[in-house]
Coordinates of C-alpha atoms in Angstrom, one line a residue:
Chain A
M100 CA -11.6 11.9 -12.2
S101 CA -14.1 14.7 -11.3
D102 CA -11.6 17.2 -9.9
A103 CA -13.2 20.4 -10.5
A104 CA -10.3 22.4 -10.2
S105 CA -8.5 20.8 -12.9
P106 CA -9.8 20.0 -16.1
P107 CA -10.0 16.4 -17.0
E108 CA -7.4 15.4 -19.5
A109 CA -7.8 12.8 -22.3
K110 CA -5.8 9.7 -20.6
S111 CA -5.2 7.9 -24.1
S112 CA -3.8 10.9 -26.1
P113 CA 0.0 11.5 -25.3
E114 CA 0.8 15.4 -25.6
P115 CA 2.6 16.7 -28.9
R116 CA 6.2 17.3 -27.6
S117 CA 7.4 20.8 -28.0
G118 CA 11.0 20.9 -29.4
S119 CA 13.0 23.0 -27.0
Q120 CA 12.5 25.4 -24.2
A121 CA 10.5 27.6 -26.6
K122 CA 7.2 29.0 -24.8
P123 CA 4.1 27.6 -26.9
A124 CA 1.8 30.3 -28.1
L125 CA -1.5 28.9 -26.9
T126 CA -1.6 25.0 -26.4
R127 CA -4.9 23.2 -25.6
R128 CA -3.2 22.3 -22.1
A129 CA -2.2 26.0 -21.3
F130 CA -5.9 27.1 -22.2
F131 CA -7.4 24.7 -19.8
K132 CA -5.1 25.5 -17.2
G133 CA -6.0 29.2 -17.4
A134 CA -9.6 28.6 -17.4
G135 CA -9.5 26.1 -14.3
V136 CA -7.6 28.9 -12.4
V137 CA -10.3 31.4 -13.1
A138 CA -12.9 29.1 -12.2
A139 CA -11.2 28.4 -8.9
G140 CA -10.2 31.8 -8.1
G141 CA -12.9 32.3 -5.5
V142 CA -11.7 30.9 -2.3
I143 CA -8.0 30.7 -1.5
G144 CA -7.5 29.4 2.0
E145 CA -4.3 29.7 4.1
A146 CA -2.2 26.7 5.3
V147 CA -1.7 26.9 9.1
S148 CA 1.7 25.6 10.3
A149 CA 1.9 22.8 12.4
A150 CA 3.4 24.6 14.9
N151 CA 0.6 26.6 15.6
A152 CA -1.8 23.6 15.6
R153 CA -1.5 23.2 19.4
A154 CA -2.6 26.7 20.0
Y155 CA -5.4 26.8 17.3
G156 CA -6.3 23.3 16.8
P157 CA -5.0 21.2 14.2
A158 CA -4.2 22.7 10.6
T159 CA -7.2 22.4 8.0
L160 CA -7.2 22.9 4.5
E161 CA -10.6 23.5 3.0
G162 CA -12.1 24.0 -0.4
T163 CA -9.3 25.6 -2.9
V164 CA -6.0 26.2 -1.2
E165 CA -2.6 27.5 -2.0
V166 CA 0.3 25.3 -0.7
E167 CA 4.1 25.2 -1.3
L168 CA 5.6 22.3 -3.1
D169 CA 9.2 21.5 -3.2
I170 CA 9.7 20.3 -7.0
N171 CA 13.0 19.6 -8.4
G172 CA 14.6 21.4 -6.0
A173 CA 12.5 24.7 -6.4
K174 CA 9.8 25.7 -3.9
Q175 CA 6.8 26.6 -6.0
K176 CA 3.1 27.9 -4.8
V177 CA 0.4 26.2 -6.5
T178 CA -3.4 26.4 -6.1
L179 CA -5.5 23.3 -5.7
E180 CA -7.6 21.3 -3.6
P181 CA -7.1 18.7 -0.8
R182 CA -8.3 16.0 -3.3
T183 CA -5.7 16.9 -5.9
T184 CA -3.3 14.1 -6.6
L185 CA 0.5 14.9 -6.6
L186 CA 0.2 13.4 -10.2
N187 CA -2.8 16.0 -11.1
A188 CA -0.8 18.8 -9.4
L189 CA 2.2 18.3 -11.3
R190 CA 0.5 18.1 -14.8
N191 CA -2.1 20.5 -14.3
H192 CA -1.3 23.1 -11.6
C193 CA 2.5 23.7 -11.7
N194 CA 3.9 26.4 -13.9
P195 CA 5.3 25.3 -16.3
P196 CA 3.3 21.9 -16.4
L197 CA 5.6 19.1 -15.6
T198 CA 4.0 16.6 -18.0
G199 CA 6.9 14.1 -17.8
T200 CA 5.1 12.3 -15.2
K201 CA 2.5 9.9 -16.9
L202 CA -1.1 9.6 -16.1
V203 CA -2.2 6.0 -17.1
C204 CA -4.2 3.9 -14.6
D205 CA -4.7 6.4 -12.0
R206 CA -4.9 3.6 -9.5
G207 CA -1.3 2.7 -8.3
S208 CA -1.1 -0.4 -10.7
C209 CA 0.9 0.6 -13.7
G210 CA 4.0 2.9 -12.6
A211 CA 3.8 5.4 -15.4
C212 CA 3.5 8.1 -12.6
T213 CA 6.4 7.2 -10.5
V214 CA 8.2 10.3 -8.9
H215 CA 10.7 10.5 -5.9
L216 CA 9.4 11.6 -2.8
D217 CA 12.3 12.2 -0.4
G218 CA 14.2 10.1 -2.9
R219 CA 12.2 7.1 -2.5
P220 CA 10.0 6.0 -5.7
V221 CA 6.3 6.5 -5.1
Y222 CA 3.1 6.6 -7.3
S223 CA 2.2 10.2 -7.4
C224 CA -1.6 9.2 -8.4
M225 CA -1.7 7.6 -4.9
T226 CA -0.4 10.4 -3.3
L227 CA -2.3 13.6 -2.2
A228 CA -0.7 16.6 -3.4
V229 CA -1.0 18.5 0.1
D230 CA 0.4 15.4 1.9
T231 CA 3.8 16.1 0.2
V232 CA 4.1 19.8 1.6
G233 CA 7.8 19.8 3.4
H234 CA 8.9 17.0 1.4
K235 CA 10.9 17.1 -1.7
V236 CA 9.5 15.8 -4.8
K237 CA 11.6 14.9 -7.9
T238 CA 10.2 14.1 -11.3
I239 CA 11.7 13.0 -14.5
E240 CA 12.1 16.6 -15.5
G241 CA 14.3 17.1 -12.3
L242 CA 16.9 14.2 -13.1
S243 CA 19.0 16.2 -15.3
P244 CA 18.2 20.1 -15.0
R245 CA 20.0 21.3 -18.2
G246 CA 18.4 18.7 -20.3
E247 CA 21.3 16.3 -21.0
L248 CA 20.3 12.7 -20.6
T249 CA 21.4 10.7 -17.5
V250 CA 23.6 7.7 -17.7
L251 CA 20.6 5.5 -17.4
Q252 CA 18.4 7.5 -20.2
Q253 CA 21.4 6.9 -22.5
K254 CA 21.4 3.3 -21.8
F255 CA 17.5 3.1 -22.5
C256 CA 18.4 4.7 -25.8
E257 CA 21.3 2.4 -26.6
H258 CA 19.5 -0.8 -25.5
D259 CA 16.2 0.1 -27.3
G260 CA 14.4 0.2 -23.7
S261 CA 11.0 1.9 -25.0
Q262 CA 9.0 1.3 -27.9
C263 CA 5.9 3.7 -27.6
G264 CA 7.6 5.4 -24.7
F265 CA 4.7 6.1 -22.4
C266 CA 5.9 4.0 -19.4
T267 CA 9.5 5.1 -19.8
P268 CA 9.7 8.0 -17.4
G269 CA 8.1 6.0 -14.7
F270 CA 10.5 3.1 -15.2
V271 CA 13.5 5.5 -15.5
M272 CA 12.5 7.0 -12.0
A273 CA 12.0 3.5 -10.5
I274 CA 15.3 2.2 -11.7
T275 CA 17.2 5.5 -11.0
A276 CA 16.2 5.3 -7.4
C277 CA 17.3 1.5 -7.3
L278 CA 20.9 2.4 -8.8
E279 CA 21.2 5.6 -6.7
R280 CA 20.8 3.3 -3.4
N281 CA 23.1 0.3 -5.1
P282 CA 24.8 1.0 -8.6
A283 CA 25.8 -2.7 -8.2
A284 CA 21.9 -3.9 -8.3
S285 CA 21.6 -7.3 -9.4
L286 CA 19.2 -8.3 -12.0
D287 CA 16.8 -9.7 -9.2
E288 CA 16.8 -6.4 -7.6
I289 CA 16.5 -4.3 -10.6
Q290 CA 13.4 -6.6 -11.4
N291 CA 12.0 -6.1 -8.0
A292 CA 12.6 -2.2 -8.4
C293 CA 10.5 -1.9 -11.1
S294 CA 8.1 -4.9 -10.4
G295 CA 5.5 -2.0 -9.9
N296 CA 5.6 -0.5 -13.6
L297 CA 4.2 -2.1 -16.7
C298 CA 5.3 -1.9 -20.3
R299 CA 2.4 -3.1 -22.3
C300 CA 4.7 -2.9 -25.5
G301 CA 6.9 -5.7 -23.7
T302 CA 10.2 -4.0 -23.6
Q303 CA 11.3 -5.2 -20.2
P304 CA 14.1 -7.4 -21.3
Q305 CA 15.8 -4.5 -23.0
I306 CA 14.6 -2.2 -19.9
F307 CA 16.8 -4.8 -17.6
E308 CA 19.7 -4.7 -20.1
A309 CA 19.8 -0.9 -20.0
A310 CA 19.7 -0.9 -16.3
L311 CA 22.5 -3.3 -15.8
A312 CA 24.6 -1.4 -18.2
A313 CA 23.8 1.9 -16.4
G314 CA 24.8 -0.1 -13.3
R315 CA 28.1 -0.8 -14.7
A316 CA 28.5 2.4 -16.1
L317 CA 28.0 4.2 -12.9
Q318 CA 30.4 1.8 -10.9
A319 CA 33.2 2.6 -13.3
K320 CA 32.3 6.5 -12.8
G321 CA 32.5 5.7 -8.8
G322 CA 28.7 5.7 -8.0
K323 CA 27.1 8.6 -9.8
Chain B
M115 CA -13.1 11.8 -5.9
K116 CA -15.4 14.1 -4.0
N117 CA -13.6 17.1 -2.3
F118 CA -13.0 17.0 1.4
T119 CA -11.4 19.1 4.1
Y120 CA -8.2 18.0 4.9
V121 CA -6.8 18.1 8.8
M122 CA -3.5 17.8 9.9
P123 CA -3.5 17.2 13.8
T124 CA -0.3 17.0 15.8
S125 CA -1.4 14.6 18.6
L126 CA -3.5 11.7 19.0
E127 CA -5.8 13.4 21.3
Q128 CA -6.6 15.8 18.6
V129 CA -6.9 12.7 16.0
V130 CA -9.5 11.1 18.4
E131 CA -11.4 14.4 18.8
L132 CA -11.9 14.7 15.0
L133 CA -13.1 11.2 14.8
P134 CA -16.9 10.3 15.3
G135 CA -18.4 8.9 18.7
P136 CA -18.1 5.3 19.5
R137 CA -21.6 4.5 18.6
D138 CA -21.8 6.6 15.5
L139 CA -21.7 3.4 13.2
K140 CA -24.1 4.9 10.5
T141 CA -21.6 8.3 10.2
R142 CA -18.3 6.6 10.7
D143 CA -17.2 7.1 7.3
R144 CA -17.7 10.7 7.3
V145 CA -14.1 11.0 8.6
K146 CA -11.4 8.8 7.2
V147 CA -7.8 8.6 8.7
L148 CA -5.1 9.0 6.0
A149 CA -1.6 7.0 6.6
G150 CA 0.2 5.8 3.4
G151 CA -3.0 6.4 1.4
Q152 CA -2.4 3.4 -1.0
D153 CA -5.8 1.9 0.0
L154 CA -7.9 5.1 1.0
L155 CA -7.2 6.7 -2.2
G156 CA -8.5 3.9 -4.4
E157 CA -11.6 3.8 -2.1
L158 CA -11.9 7.8 -2.7
K159 CA -11.6 7.5 -6.4
E160 CA -13.8 4.4 -6.9
H161 CA -16.4 6.7 -4.4
L162 CA -16.5 3.7 -2.0
V163 CA -16.2 6.2 0.7
E164 CA -16.8 9.9 0.4
P165 CA -15.6 11.5 3.6
E166 CA -16.2 15.3 4.7
Q167 CA -13.0 15.2 6.4
V168 CA -9.8 13.2 5.9
V169 CA -7.4 13.3 8.9
N170 CA -3.8 12.8 8.1
L171 CA -2.2 11.2 10.9
K172 CA 1.5 11.8 9.7
G173 CA 1.6 15.2 11.9
V174 CA 1.2 12.8 15.0
P175 CA 5.0 12.4 16.3
G176 CA 6.1 8.9 17.3
L177 CA 3.5 6.9 15.1
A178 CA 6.5 6.0 12.5
D179 CA 8.6 4.6 15.3
L180 CA 10.1 1.2 15.1
R181 CA 11.9 0.2 18.3
P182 CA 13.4 -2.9 19.2
Q183 CA 13.0 -3.6 22.8
A184 CA 14.1 -6.4 25.1
S185 CA 10.6 -8.1 25.2
G186 CA 10.3 -7.5 21.3
W187 CA 9.4 -5.0 18.7
Q188 CA 7.3 -2.0 19.0
I189 CA 5.9 -1.1 15.7
G190 CA 4.2 2.0 15.1
A191 CA 1.2 2.2 12.8
L192 CA 2.9 4.5 10.3
V193 CA 6.0 2.6 10.2
T194 CA 6.4 2.0 6.2
L195 CA 6.4 -1.7 4.9
A196 CA 9.8 -0.7 3.2
A197 CA 11.1 0.0 6.3
L198 CA 10.0 -3.3 8.0
E199 CA 11.2 -5.0 5.0
E200 CA 14.8 -3.3 5.3
N201 CA 15.2 -3.7 9.0
T202 CA 18.1 -6.4 9.0
S203 CA 17.8 -7.3 12.8
L204 CA 14.0 -7.7 12.6
R205 CA 14.6 -9.9 9.5
A206 CA 16.8 -11.7 11.7
S207 CA 14.7 -12.3 14.8
H208 CA 11.1 -12.3 13.0
T209 CA 11.9 -13.2 9.5
M210 CA 8.4 -14.0 8.6
I211 CA 7.3 -10.3 9.5
A212 CA 10.1 -8.7 7.0
E213 CA 9.3 -11.6 4.3
A214 CA 5.6 -10.6 4.5
A215 CA 6.3 -6.8 4.5
G216 CA 8.4 -7.5 1.3
S217 CA 5.7 -9.4 -0.6
V218 CA 3.2 -6.5 -0.2
G219 CA 2.4 -4.7 -3.3
S220 CA 5.1 -2.9 -5.4
T221 CA 8.5 -1.0 -4.2
Q222 CA 6.4 2.3 -4.8
I223 CA 3.6 1.0 -2.7
R224 CA 5.7 -0.4 0.2
N225 CA 7.6 3.1 0.3
Q226 CA 4.3 4.6 1.2
G227 CA 2.2 2.0 2.5
T228 CA 2.0 1.5 6.3
V229 CA 1.6 -1.4 8.9
G230 CA -1.5 0.5 10.2
G231 CA -2.9 1.0 6.7
N232 CA -2.0 -2.6 5.6
L233 CA -3.8 -4.3 8.6
C234 CA -7.0 -1.8 8.3
Q235 CA -7.2 -2.1 4.4
R236 CA -10.5 -2.8 3.2
P237 CA -11.2 -6.0 1.0
R238 CA -10.2 -6.7 -2.8
C239 CA -13.2 -8.7 -3.9
W240 CA -14.3 -7.2 -7.1
Y241 CA -17.8 -6.9 -6.1
Y242 CA -16.9 -4.8 -3.0
R243 CA -14.7 -2.7 -5.1
H244 CA -17.3 -2.1 -8.0
E245 CA -18.8 1.2 -7.3
Q246 CA -22.3 0.1 -8.4
A247 CA -22.5 -3.4 -6.6
V248 CA -24.0 -2.7 -3.2
C249 CA -22.9 -5.7 -1.6
I250 CA -23.4 -7.1 1.9
K251 CA -20.1 -5.5 2.9
K252 CA -21.7 -2.2 1.7
G253 CA -24.8 -2.6 3.6
G254 CA -26.6 -4.6 0.9
A255 CA -28.4 -7.5 1.2
E256 CA -26.2 -10.5 -0.5
C257 CA -22.6 -11.3 -0.8
F258 CA -22.5 -11.4 -4.8
A259 CA -19.4 -13.6 -4.7
Y260 CA -21.0 -16.5 -3.1
G261 CA -23.2 -17.3 -6.1
G262 CA -21.3 -15.3 -8.6
L263 CA -17.5 -15.2 -9.6
N264 CA -15.6 -16.2 -6.6
K265 CA -12.2 -17.3 -7.8
Y266 CA -10.5 -15.1 -5.1
N267 CA -12.8 -15.6 -2.4
A268 CA -12.6 -17.5 1.1
I269 CA -12.6 -21.3 1.3
L270 CA -12.6 -20.9 5.0
G271 CA -14.9 -18.9 7.5
G272 CA -17.0 -17.5 4.7
G273 CA -20.6 -16.4 5.4
P274 CA -22.5 -14.2 5.1
S275 CA -19.8 -12.3 3.4
Y276 CA -17.1 -14.5 1.6
I277 CA -14.4 -11.8 1.3
V278 CA -10.7 -12.8 2.2
H279 CA -8.5 -10.6 4.3
P280 CA -6.2 -9.0 1.9
S281 CA -3.2 -8.2 4.3
D282 CA 0.2 -10.0 4.1
L283 CA 1.4 -8.5 7.4
A284 CA -1.6 -9.6 9.3
P285 CA -1.1 -13.7 9.1
A286 CA 2.9 -13.1 10.0
L287 CA 2.0 -10.7 13.2
V288 CA -0.7 -13.0 14.2
A289 CA 1.7 -15.9 13.9
A290 CA 4.1 -13.8 15.9
G291 CA 1.4 -13.4 18.8
A292 CA 1.3 -9.7 18.4
T293 CA -1.0 -7.3 20.2
A294 CA -2.7 -4.2 18.8
L295 CA -2.6 -1.1 20.9
I296 CA -5.9 1.0 20.0
R297 CA -6.7 4.7 21.1
G298 CA -10.3 6.1 21.3
K299 CA -12.0 8.9 23.0
K300 CA -12.1 7.2 26.2
G301 CA -8.4 6.3 26.2
E302 CA -6.2 3.3 25.2
R303 CA -6.9 -0.4 25.1
T304 CA -5.0 -3.8 23.8
V305 CA -6.0 -6.3 21.6
E306 CA -4.7 -9.5 20.7
L307 CA -4.1 -9.2 17.0
E308 CA -5.9 -12.5 16.4
R309 CA -8.9 -10.7 17.9
F310 CA -8.4 -7.5 16.2
F311 CA -9.8 -9.2 13.1
T312 CA -13.4 -10.5 13.1
L313 CA -15.3 -13.0 11.2
P314 CA -18.3 -11.6 9.1
S315 CA -20.5 -13.9 11.2
E316 CA -19.3 -12.5 14.6
G317 CA -18.5 -9.0 14.1
A318 CA -20.1 -6.0 12.0
V319 CA -20.3 -7.4 8.6
T320 CA -19.4 -4.1 6.9
R321 CA -16.1 -4.2 8.9
E322 CA -13.0 -6.5 9.2
N323 CA -11.9 -5.6 12.6
V324 CA -12.9 -4.3 16.2
L325 CA -12.2 -0.8 15.7
A326 CA -15.0 1.5 17.1
P327 CA -15.8 4.7 14.9
D328 CA -13.8 6.7 17.6
E329 CA -10.9 4.3 17.4
V330 CA -7.5 4.5 15.7
L331 CA -4.7 1.6 15.7
V332 CA -1.7 3.1 17.2
R333 CA 1.1 0.3 17.3
V334 CA 1.4 -3.2 17.0
D335 CA 3.7 -5.0 19.8
V336 CA 5.3 -8.1 18.8
P337 CA 7.1 -10.3 21.5
A338 CA 10.6 -11.5 21.1
M339 CA 10.8 -14.9 19.3
A340 CA 14.2 -16.2 20.6
G341 CA 15.0 -19.6 19.3
W342 CA 12.2 -19.3 16.9
K343 CA 12.5 -19.7 13.0
S344 CA 10.0 -18.4 10.8
T345 CA 8.8 -17.9 7.2
Y346 CA 6.2 -16.3 5.2
V347 CA 5.4 -18.1 1.6
K348 CA 3.0 -16.3 -0.7
F349 CA 1.4 -17.6 -4.0
R350 CA 0.3 -14.9 -6.4
E351 CA -1.3 -15.1 -9.9
R352 CA 1.2 -12.6 -11.2
S353 CA 4.7 -12.8 -10.1
S354 CA 5.7 -9.4 -10.5
Y355 CA 3.4 -7.9 -7.5
D356 CA -0.2 -9.1 -6.4
F357 CA -2.2 -9.9 -3.6
A358 CA -2.2 -13.4 -2.3
L359 CA -4.2 -16.2 -3.5
A360 CA -3.0 -18.2 -0.7
A361 CA -0.2 -17.5 1.8
V362 CA 1.5 -19.1 5.1
A363 CA 3.1 -17.7 7.9
A364 CA 4.9 -20.5 9.8
A365 CA 6.9 -20.3 12.8
L366 CA 8.8 -23.2 14.6
K367 CA 10.8 -23.8 17.5
L368 CA 12.9 -27.0 17.0
D369 CA 15.0 -29.2 19.1
G370 CA 17.1 -32.1 17.5
G371 CA 15.0 -31.8 14.5
K372 CA 11.7 -32.1 16.1
V373 CA 9.2 -29.5 16.7
T374 CA 8.7 -28.3 20.0
E375 CA 6.4 -25.1 19.5
A376 CA 4.5 -24.3 16.3
R377 CA 2.4 -21.3 14.9
L378 CA 0.9 -21.7 11.6
V379 CA -1.4 -18.8 10.1
L380 CA -3.0 -18.8 6.6
G381 CA -3.7 -15.6 4.3
G382 CA -5.6 -15.1 1.5
V383 CA -8.3 -18.0 2.4
A384 CA -10.5 -16.5 5.0
P385 CA -12.1 -13.2 5.8
V386 CA -9.5 -13.1 8.8
P387 CA -5.8 -14.3 8.9
W388 CA -6.5 -17.9 9.6
R389 CA -5.0 -19.3 12.6
C390 CA -4.3 -23.3 12.4
E391 CA -4.4 -24.2 16.1
K392 CA -5.1 -28.1 15.5
A393 CA -2.2 -28.3 12.9
E394 CA 0.0 -26.5 15.4
K395 CA -0.8 -28.8 18.2
A396 CA -0.2 -31.9 15.7
L397 CA 3.3 -30.5 14.7
V398 CA 4.9 -30.6 18.3
G399 CA 7.0 -33.5 18.6
R400 CA 7.1 -34.5 14.9
K401 CA 9.9 -34.4 12.6
L402 CA 9.6 -32.0 9.6
D403 CA 9.2 -34.8 6.9
A404 CA 6.7 -35.4 4.0
E405 CA 4.0 -37.3 6.3
T406 CA 4.1 -34.3 8.8
C407 CA 3.5 -31.9 5.9
R408 CA 0.5 -33.9 4.7
V409 CA -1.0 -34.4 7.8
V410 CA -0.6 -30.5 9.0
G411 CA -1.9 -29.5 5.5
E412 CA -4.8 -31.7 6.1
L413 CA -5.6 -30.6 9.5
A414 CA -5.0 -26.6 8.6
L415 CA -7.5 -26.9 5.8
E416 CA -10.0 -28.9 7.9
G417 CA -13.7 -27.6 7.4
A418 CA -12.7 -25.8 4.2
E419 CA -16.0 -25.2 2.0
P420 CA -14.7 -24.0 -1.3
L421 CA -17.2 -22.1 -3.6
A422 CA -17.7 -22.7 -7.2
H423 CA -14.5 -21.2 -8.7
N424 CA -11.8 -21.4 -5.7
A425 CA -11.3 -25.3 -5.0
Y426 CA -8.0 -24.7 -6.4
K427 CA -7.0 -23.1 -2.8
L428 CA -7.2 -26.3 -1.2
P429 CA -4.3 -27.8 -2.7
L430 CA -2.5 -24.6 -3.0
A431 CA -2.6 -23.9 0.6
K432 CA -1.5 -27.4 1.3
G433 CA 1.3 -27.0 -1.0
L434 CA 2.3 -23.8 0.6
I435 CA 2.2 -25.2 4.0
A436 CA 4.5 -28.0 2.8
K437 CA 6.7 -25.6 1.3
A438 CA 7.0 -23.6 4.5
L439 CA 8.0 -26.2 6.8
T440 CA 10.2 -27.7 4.3
K441 CA 12.0 -24.4 4.2
L442 CA 11.9 -24.0 7.9
A443 CA 13.5 -27.7 8.2
S444 CA 16.6 -26.9 6.2
A445 CA 17.1 -23.0 7.3

């Protein structure tokens, strides 16, 4: 990716985990983000609302723009370019950065970047951030606002549903959407729901067990 | 990805105003329309197109409408593949269309990918998709697949380009006798979907359909199919999700076990959805037994000219035809 407003990130190096909510002093990520914003600071356009379009011609976003995204239930103004993908916006333009959504293939093939758009799982790497204005985005960070594990995440732990763990957020988002629609989803339905997610460690059997167990637990709790 | 200006029109008039002129063939890719983005973003990331403007169609009201009519279905270009797949009445009346939609990509792709995008998506040939390979599809002199690695390329209708059309919906919609509603600067026109797709030998070799630079696909109209049974059978190398190595859309009307009308369209074998009219005619009046499957399979693949690495598609497509017909016989 050659997105000037956001620094390229090493694809293969998962970031070190910061333990709690504590604010890190100066991380590599924070440094690059700061540098990026300064570099892009010149032109800040304004989104024209669709309602005005008829009178003034269609809304046009050019150069570097500020848009309001709705992420995990909170509206957030972010500065980016029309070409910035939702994945890039989440990881590099949001404050704080939402790095639970992973960058792997960047071509809509692996599912590591799966988020919910209006409740449906989508590839955030194949979505323009500006195209999500007016829609609700939910990331892995938004599943449990207070940091506790969801039923599905607990079952992933109990059933050993991850090895290196890099694909896990994507799988969790894909299966969460499936179980939200139907907690009684069959193995077939669960497999179909995450057929667009790859796990190179080969933990699929445990992931399916975890998903089925979560479905049973959710049904026992009456859906959610 | 090169940066671009993002435009959000709210009417079709505005959309076509933004598009190049009908004869601006050389500069047509300066403006690209965005629907679900599942194909376009891949093209942008690989620098296959570097538009100055991306025109998002999602602000245009009505384009995502999926409407049942007495005369059939109106399917807006922005209807998602997931919406088609999940519509139970469409699945009952036009099974092959719902099955084809459900066989596209992954859940994530179907949630954003649209009917218009699926029909207008660019080829998946790895030479075409390679930024450095200036093949005939990208204005170069030759089709590298012809003498190269052509496992996934055409066995029918090839030359001078040997791409296969990647759409799953296209064979099913062509088998259903759908028409495409197109909007351009001069107004609307309708085209039979079968004529919407162009062979590289008859249309512009760098395109796959009849859309002029100033035109956009607006809607697909599918006639009612009362009394028909249909199915879409697809074979892919990876069972989780993949493009078709070969696929069959089959629709039949049966009376007392005998076929009275038939439609048979192949996917994954030719640069267009491949209608098998001879095989369709041969089906009429026959019972759906092993002999019929054999005869129909032979006729459907008549004239096939496999390349060095894709002769496997012949028995594969014949097998899929037999599978589809057998499925319909017992449906």
